[in-house]
PDB file of N, CA and C in Angstrom:
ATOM      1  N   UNK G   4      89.765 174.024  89.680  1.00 52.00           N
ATOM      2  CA  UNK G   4      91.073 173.413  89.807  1.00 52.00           C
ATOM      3  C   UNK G   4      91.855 174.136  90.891  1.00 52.00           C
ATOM      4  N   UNK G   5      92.568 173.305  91.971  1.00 63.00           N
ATOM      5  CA  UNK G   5      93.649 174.057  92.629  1.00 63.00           C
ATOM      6  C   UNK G   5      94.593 174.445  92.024  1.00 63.00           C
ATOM      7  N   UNK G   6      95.603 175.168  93.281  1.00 86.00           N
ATOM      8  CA  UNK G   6      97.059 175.897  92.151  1.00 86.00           C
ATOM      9  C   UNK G   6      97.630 174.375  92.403  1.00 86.00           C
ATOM     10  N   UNK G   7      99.095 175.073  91.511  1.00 87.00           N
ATOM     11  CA  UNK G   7      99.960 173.899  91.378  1.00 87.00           C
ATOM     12  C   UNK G   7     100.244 173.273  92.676  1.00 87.00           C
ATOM     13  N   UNK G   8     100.511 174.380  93.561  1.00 90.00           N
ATOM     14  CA  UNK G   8     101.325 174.269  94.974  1.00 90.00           C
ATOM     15  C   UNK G   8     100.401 173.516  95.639  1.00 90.00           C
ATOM     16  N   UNK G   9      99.506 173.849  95.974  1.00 92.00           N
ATOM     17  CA  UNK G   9      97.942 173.018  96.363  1.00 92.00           C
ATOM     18  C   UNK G   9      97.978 171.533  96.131  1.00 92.00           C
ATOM     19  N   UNK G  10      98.167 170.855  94.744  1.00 91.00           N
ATOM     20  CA  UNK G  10      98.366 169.997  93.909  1.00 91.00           C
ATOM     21  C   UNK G  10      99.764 169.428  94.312  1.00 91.00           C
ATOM     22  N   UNK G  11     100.624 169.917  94.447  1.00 92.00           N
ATOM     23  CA  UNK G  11     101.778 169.034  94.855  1.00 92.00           C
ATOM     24  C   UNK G  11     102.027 168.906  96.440  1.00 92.00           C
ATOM     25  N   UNK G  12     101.356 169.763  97.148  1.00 94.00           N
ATOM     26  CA  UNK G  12     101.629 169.548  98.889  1.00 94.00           C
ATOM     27  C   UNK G  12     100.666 168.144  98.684  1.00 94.00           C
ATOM     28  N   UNK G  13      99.337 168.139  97.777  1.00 94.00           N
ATOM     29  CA  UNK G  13      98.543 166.974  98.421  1.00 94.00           C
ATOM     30  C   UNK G  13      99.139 165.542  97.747  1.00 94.00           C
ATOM     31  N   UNK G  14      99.864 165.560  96.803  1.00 94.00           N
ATOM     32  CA  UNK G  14     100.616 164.296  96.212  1.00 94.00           C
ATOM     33  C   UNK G  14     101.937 164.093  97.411  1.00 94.00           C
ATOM     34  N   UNK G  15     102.057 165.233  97.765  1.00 95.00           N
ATOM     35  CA  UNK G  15     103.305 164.808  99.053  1.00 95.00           C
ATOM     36  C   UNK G  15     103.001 164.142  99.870  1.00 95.00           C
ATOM     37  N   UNK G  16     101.792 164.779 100.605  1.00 96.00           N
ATOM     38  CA  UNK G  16     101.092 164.238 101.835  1.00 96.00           C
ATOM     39  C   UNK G  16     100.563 162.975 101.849  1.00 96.00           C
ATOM     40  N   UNK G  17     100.206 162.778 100.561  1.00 95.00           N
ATOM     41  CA  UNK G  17      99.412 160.771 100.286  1.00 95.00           C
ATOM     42  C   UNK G  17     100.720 159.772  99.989  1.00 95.00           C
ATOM     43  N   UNK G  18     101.795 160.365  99.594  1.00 95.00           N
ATOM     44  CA  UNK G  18     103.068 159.639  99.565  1.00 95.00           C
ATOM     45  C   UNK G  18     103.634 159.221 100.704  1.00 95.00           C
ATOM     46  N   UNK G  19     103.562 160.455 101.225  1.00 95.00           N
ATOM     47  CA  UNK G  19     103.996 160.061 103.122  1.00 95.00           C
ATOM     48  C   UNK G  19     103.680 159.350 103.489  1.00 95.00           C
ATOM     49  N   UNK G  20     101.993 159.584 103.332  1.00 94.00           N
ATOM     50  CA  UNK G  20     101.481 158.563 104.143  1.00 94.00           C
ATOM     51  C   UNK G  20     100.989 156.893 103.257  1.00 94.00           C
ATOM     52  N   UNK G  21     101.375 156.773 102.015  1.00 94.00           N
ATOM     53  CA  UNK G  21     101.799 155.411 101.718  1.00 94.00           C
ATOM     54  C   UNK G  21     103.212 154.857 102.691  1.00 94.00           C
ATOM     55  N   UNK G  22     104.183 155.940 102.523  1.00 94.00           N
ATOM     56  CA  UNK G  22     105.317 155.389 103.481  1.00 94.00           C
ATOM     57  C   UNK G  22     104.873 154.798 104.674  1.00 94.00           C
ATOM     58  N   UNK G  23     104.280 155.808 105.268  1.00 92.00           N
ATOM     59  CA  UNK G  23     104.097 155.452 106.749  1.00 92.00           C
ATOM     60  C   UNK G  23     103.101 154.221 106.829  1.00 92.00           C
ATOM     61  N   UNK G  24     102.038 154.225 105.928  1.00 90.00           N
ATOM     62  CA  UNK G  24     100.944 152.584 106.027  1.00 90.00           C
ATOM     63  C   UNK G  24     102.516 151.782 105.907  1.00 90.00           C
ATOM     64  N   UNK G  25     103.422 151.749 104.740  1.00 89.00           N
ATOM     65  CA  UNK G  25     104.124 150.314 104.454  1.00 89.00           C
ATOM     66  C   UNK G  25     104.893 150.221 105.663  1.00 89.00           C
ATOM     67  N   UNK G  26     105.206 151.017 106.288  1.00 88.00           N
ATOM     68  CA  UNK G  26     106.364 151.115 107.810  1.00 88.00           C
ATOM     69  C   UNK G  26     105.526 150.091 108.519  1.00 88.00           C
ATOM     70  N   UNK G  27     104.174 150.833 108.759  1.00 86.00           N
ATOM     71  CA  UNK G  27     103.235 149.881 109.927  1.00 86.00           C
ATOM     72  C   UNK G  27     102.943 148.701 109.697  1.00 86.00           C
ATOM     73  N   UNK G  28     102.935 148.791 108.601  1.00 85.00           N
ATOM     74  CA  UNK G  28     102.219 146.929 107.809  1.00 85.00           C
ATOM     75  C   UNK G  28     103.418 146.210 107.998  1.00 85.00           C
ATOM     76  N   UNK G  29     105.050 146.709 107.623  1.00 83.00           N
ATOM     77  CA  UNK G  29     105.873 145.900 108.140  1.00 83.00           C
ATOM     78  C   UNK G  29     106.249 145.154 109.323  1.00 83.00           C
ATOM     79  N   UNK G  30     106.068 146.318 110.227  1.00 82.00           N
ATOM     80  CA  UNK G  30     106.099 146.042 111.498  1.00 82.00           C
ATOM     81  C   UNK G  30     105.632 145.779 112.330  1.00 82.00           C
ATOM     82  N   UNK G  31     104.087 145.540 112.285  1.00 84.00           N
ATOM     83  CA  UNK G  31     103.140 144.562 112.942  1.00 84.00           C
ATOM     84  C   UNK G  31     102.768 143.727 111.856  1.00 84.00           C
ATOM     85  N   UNK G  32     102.971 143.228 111.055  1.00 75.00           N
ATOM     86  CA  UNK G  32     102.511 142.591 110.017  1.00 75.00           C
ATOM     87  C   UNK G  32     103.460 141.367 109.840  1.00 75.00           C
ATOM     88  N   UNK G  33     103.469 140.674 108.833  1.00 74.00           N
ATOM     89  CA  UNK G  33     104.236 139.183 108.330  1.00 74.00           C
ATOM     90  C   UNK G  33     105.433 140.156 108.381  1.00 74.00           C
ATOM     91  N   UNK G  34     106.909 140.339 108.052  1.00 73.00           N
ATOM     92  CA  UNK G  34     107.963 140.758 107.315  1.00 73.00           C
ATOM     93  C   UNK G  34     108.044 140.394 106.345  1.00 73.00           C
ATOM     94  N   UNK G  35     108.044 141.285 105.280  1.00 71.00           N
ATOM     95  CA  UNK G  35     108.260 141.128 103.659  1.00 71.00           C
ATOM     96  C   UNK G  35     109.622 140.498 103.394  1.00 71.00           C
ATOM     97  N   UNK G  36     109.973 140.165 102.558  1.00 80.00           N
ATOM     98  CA  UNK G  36     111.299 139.907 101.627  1.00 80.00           C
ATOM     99  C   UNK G  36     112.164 141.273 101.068  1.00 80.00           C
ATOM    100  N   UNK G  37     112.689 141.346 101.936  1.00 80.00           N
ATOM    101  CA  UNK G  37     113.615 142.492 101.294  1.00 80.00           C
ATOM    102  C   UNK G  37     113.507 143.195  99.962  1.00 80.00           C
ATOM    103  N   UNK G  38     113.495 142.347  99.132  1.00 82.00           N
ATOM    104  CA  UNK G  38     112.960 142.604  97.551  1.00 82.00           C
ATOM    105  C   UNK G  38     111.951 143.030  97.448  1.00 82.00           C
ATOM    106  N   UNK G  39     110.682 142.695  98.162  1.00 84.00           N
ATOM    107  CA  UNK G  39     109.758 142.985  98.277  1.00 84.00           C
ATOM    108  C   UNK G  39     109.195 144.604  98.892  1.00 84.00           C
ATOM    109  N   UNK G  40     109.973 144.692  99.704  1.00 83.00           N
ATOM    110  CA  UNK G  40     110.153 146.104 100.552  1.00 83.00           C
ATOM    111  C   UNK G  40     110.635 147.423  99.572  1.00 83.00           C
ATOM    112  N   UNK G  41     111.898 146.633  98.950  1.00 87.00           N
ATOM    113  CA  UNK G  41     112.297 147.562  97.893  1.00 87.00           C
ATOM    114  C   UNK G  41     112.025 147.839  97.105  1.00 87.00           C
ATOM    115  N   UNK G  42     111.195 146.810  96.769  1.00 89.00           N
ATOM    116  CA  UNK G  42     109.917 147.456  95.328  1.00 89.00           C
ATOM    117  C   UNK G  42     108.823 148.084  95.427  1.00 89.00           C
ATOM    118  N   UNK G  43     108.034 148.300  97.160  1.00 90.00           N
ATOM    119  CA  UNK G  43     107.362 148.860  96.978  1.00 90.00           C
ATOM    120  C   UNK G  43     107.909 150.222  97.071  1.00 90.00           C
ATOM    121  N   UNK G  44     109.096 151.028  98.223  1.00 90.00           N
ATOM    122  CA  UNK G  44     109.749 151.681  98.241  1.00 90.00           C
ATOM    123  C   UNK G  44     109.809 152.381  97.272  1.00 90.00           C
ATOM    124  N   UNK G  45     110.369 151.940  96.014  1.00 94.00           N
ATOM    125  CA  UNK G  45     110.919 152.358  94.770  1.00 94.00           C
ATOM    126  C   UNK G  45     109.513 152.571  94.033  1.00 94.00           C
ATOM    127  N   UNK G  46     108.600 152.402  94.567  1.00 94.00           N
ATOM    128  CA  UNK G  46     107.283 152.469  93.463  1.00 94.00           C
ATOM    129  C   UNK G  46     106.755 153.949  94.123  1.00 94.00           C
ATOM    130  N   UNK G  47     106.451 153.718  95.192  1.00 94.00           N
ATOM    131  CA  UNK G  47     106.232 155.091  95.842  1.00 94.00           C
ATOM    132  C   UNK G  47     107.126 156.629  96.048  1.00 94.00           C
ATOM    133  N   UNK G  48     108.290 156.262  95.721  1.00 94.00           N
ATOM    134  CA  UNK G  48     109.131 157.504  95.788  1.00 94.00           C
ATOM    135  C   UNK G  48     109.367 157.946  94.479  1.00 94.00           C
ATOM    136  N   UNK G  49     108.823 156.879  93.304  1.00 95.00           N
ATOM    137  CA  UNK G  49     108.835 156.878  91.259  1.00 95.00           C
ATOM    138  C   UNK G  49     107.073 157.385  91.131  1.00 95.00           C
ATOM    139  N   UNK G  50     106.486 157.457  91.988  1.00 94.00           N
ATOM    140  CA  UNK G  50     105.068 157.991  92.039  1.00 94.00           C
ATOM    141  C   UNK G  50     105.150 159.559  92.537  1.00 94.00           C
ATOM    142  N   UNK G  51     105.824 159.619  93.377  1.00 94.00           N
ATOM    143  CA  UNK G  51     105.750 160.734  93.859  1.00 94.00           C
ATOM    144  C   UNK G  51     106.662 161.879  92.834  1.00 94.00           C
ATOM    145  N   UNK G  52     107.968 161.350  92.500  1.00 94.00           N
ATOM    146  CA  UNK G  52     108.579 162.109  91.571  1.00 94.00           C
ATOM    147  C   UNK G  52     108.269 162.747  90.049  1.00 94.00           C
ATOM    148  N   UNK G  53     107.113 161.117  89.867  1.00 94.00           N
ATOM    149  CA  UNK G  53     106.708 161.422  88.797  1.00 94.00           C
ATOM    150  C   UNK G  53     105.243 162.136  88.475  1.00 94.00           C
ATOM    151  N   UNK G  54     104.434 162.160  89.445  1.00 94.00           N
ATOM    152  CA  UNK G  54     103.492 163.101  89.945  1.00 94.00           C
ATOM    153  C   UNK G  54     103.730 164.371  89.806  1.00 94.00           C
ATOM    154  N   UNK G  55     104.432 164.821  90.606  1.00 93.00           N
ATOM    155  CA  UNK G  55     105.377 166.526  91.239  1.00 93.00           C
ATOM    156  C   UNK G  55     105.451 166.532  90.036  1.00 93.00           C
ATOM    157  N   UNK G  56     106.509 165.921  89.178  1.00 92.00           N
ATOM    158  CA  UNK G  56     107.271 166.806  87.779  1.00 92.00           C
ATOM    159  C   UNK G  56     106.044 167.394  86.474  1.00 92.00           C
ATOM    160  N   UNK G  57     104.865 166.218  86.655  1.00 90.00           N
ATOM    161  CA  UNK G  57     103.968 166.539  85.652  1.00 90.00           C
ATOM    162  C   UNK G  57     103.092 167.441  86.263  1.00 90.00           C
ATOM    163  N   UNK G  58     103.002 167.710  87.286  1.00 90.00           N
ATOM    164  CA  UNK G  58     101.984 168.859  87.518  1.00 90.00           C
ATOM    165  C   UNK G  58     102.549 170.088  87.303  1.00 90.00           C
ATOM    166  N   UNK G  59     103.921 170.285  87.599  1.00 84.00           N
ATOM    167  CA  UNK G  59     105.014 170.979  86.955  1.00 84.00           C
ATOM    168  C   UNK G  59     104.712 171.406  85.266  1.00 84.00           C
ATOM    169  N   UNK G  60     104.943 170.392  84.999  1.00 84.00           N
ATOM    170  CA  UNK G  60     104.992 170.517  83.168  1.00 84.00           C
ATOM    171  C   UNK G  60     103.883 170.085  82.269  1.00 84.00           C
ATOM    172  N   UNK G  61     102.587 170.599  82.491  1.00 81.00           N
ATOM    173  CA  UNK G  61     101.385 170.124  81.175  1.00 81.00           C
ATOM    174  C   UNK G  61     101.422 170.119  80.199  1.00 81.00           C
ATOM    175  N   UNK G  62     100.672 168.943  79.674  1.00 82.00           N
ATOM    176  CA  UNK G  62     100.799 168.314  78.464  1.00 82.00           C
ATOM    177  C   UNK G  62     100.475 169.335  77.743  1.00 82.00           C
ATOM    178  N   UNK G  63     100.946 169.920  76.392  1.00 85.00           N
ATOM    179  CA  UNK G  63     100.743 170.877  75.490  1.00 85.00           C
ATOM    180  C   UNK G  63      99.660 170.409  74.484  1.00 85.00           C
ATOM    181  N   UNK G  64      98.926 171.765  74.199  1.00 85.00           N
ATOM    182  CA  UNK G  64      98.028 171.147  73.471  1.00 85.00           C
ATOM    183  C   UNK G  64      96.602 170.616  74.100  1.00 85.00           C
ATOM    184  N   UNK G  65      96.768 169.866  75.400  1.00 85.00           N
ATOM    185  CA  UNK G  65      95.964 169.830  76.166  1.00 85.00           C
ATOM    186  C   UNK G  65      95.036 170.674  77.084  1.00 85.00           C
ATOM    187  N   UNK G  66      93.457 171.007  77.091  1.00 88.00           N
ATOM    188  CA  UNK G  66      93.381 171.441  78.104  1.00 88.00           C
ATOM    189  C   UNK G  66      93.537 171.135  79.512  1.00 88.00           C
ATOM    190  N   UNK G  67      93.538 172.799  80.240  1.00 85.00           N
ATOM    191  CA  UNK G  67      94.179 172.261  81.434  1.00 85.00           C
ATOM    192  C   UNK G  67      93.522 171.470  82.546  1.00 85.00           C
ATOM    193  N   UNK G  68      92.257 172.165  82.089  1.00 85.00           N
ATOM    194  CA  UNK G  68      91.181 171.115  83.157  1.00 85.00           C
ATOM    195  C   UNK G  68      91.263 169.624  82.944  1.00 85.00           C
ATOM    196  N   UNK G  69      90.859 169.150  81.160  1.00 91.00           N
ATOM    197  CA  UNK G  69      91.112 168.136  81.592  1.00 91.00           C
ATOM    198  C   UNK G  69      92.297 167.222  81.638  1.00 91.00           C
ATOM    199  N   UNK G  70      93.662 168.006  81.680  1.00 90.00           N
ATOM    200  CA  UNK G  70      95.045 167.069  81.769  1.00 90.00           C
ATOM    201  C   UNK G  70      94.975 167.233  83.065  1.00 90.00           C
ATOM    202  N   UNK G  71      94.494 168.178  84.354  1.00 89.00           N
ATOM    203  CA  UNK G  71      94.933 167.807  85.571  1.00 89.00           C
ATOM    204  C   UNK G  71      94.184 166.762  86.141  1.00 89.00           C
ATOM    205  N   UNK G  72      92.552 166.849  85.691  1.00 91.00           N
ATOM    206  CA  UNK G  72      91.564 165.699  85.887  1.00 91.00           C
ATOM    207  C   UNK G  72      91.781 164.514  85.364  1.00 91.00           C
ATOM    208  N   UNK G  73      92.743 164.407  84.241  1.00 92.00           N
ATOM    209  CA  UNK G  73      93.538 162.888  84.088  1.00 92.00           C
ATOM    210  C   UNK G  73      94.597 162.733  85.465  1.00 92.00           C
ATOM    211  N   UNK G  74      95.254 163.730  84.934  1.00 92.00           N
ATOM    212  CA  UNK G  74      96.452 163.264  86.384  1.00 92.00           C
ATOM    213  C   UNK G  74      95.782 162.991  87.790  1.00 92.00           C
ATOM    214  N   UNK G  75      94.597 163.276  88.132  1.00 93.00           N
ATOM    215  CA  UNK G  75      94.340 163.048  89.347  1.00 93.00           C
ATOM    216  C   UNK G  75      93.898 162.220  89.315  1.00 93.00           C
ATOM    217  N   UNK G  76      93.046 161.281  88.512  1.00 95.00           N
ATOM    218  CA  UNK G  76      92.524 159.965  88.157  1.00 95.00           C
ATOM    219  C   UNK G  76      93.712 159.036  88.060  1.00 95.00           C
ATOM    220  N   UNK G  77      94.459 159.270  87.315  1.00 95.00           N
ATOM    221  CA  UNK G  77      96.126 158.421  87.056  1.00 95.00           C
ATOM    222  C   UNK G  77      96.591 158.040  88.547  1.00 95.00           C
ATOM    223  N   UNK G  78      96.831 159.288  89.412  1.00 95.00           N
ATOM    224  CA  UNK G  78      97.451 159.107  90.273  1.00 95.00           C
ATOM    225  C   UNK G  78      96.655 158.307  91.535  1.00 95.00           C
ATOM    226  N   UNK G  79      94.943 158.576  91.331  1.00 95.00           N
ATOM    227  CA  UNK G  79      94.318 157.717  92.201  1.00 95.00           C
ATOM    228  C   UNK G  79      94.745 156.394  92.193  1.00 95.00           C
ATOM    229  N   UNK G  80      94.636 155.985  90.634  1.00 96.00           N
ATOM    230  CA  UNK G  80      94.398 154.677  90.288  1.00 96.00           C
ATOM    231  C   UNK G  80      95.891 153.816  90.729  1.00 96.00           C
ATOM    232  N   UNK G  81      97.009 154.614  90.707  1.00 95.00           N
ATOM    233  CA  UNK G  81      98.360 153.920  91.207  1.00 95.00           C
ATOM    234  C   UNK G  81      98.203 153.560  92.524  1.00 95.00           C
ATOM    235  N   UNK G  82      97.731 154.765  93.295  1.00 94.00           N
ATOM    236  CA  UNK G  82      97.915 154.803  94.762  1.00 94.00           C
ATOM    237  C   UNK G  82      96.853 153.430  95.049  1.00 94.00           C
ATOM    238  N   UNK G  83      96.137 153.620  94.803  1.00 95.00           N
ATOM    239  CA  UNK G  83      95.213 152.377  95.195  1.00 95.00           C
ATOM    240  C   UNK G  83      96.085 150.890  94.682  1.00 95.00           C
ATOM    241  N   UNK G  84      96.556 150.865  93.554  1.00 94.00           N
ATOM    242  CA  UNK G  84      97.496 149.411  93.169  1.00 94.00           C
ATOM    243  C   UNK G  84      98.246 149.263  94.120  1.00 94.00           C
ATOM    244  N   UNK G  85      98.510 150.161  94.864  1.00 93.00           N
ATOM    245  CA  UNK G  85     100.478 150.094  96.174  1.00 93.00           C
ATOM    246  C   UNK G  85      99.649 150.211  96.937  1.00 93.00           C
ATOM    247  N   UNK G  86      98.544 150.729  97.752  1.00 92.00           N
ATOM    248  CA  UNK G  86      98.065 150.532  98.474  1.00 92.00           C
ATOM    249  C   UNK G  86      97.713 148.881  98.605  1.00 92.00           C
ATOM    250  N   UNK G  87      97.146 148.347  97.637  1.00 91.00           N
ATOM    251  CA  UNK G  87      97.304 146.863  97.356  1.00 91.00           C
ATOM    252  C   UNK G  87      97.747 146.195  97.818  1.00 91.00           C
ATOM    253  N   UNK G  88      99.445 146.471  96.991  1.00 89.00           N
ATOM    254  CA  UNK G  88     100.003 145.886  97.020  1.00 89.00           C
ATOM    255  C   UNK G  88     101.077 145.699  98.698  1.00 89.00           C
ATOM    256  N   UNK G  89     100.497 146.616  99.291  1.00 87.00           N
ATOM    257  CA  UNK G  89     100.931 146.914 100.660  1.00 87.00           C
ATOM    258  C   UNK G  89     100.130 145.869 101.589  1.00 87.00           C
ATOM    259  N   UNK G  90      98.607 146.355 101.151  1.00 85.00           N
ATOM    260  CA  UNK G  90      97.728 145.004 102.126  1.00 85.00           C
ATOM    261  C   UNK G  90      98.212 143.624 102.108  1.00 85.00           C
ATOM    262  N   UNK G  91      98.698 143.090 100.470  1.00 83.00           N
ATOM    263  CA  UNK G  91      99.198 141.527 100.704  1.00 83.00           C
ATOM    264  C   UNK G  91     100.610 141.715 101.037  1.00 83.00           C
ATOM    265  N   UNK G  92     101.182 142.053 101.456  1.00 76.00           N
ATOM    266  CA  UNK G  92     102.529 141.784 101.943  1.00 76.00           C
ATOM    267  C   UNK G  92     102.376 140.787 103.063  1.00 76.00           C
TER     268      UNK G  92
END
């Protein structure tokens, strides 16, 4: 397992760069619906917050290997849905 710090620079860095794919997809791409923009927005910056805080705070009771090997599976499995949901825009 990495440290925490390890663990949260790399949830930063894949957030960014969800930002930066949805920037590009906007802007050579169809233009979304405003609503549309803002939801993915709001999904990725509620991913990232909510990522950071739990690597922060483990589940008690749990081991640690495998609560971080959930969280990293969890967090794959989102990023890939917004990644998604970024391609059909």
């Amino acid at each position: 397992m990495a440290n925490k710090r390890t663990l949260k620079k790399q949830i930063n860095l894949i957030c960014e760069e969800l930002f930066v794919d949805f920037v590009a997809a906007s802007l050579y791409g169809n233009t979304p619906k405003q609503s549309e923009a803002e939801a993915v927005l709001f999904s990725i910056a509620k991913l990232q917050n909510n990522f950071i805080s739990r690597v922060s705070h483990p589940e008690p009771g749990m081991p640690a290997s495998k609560y971080y090997q959930d969280l990293r599976e969890q967090f794959s499995k989102q990023v890939s849905e917004i990644l998604d949901h970024i391609n059909n825009l």
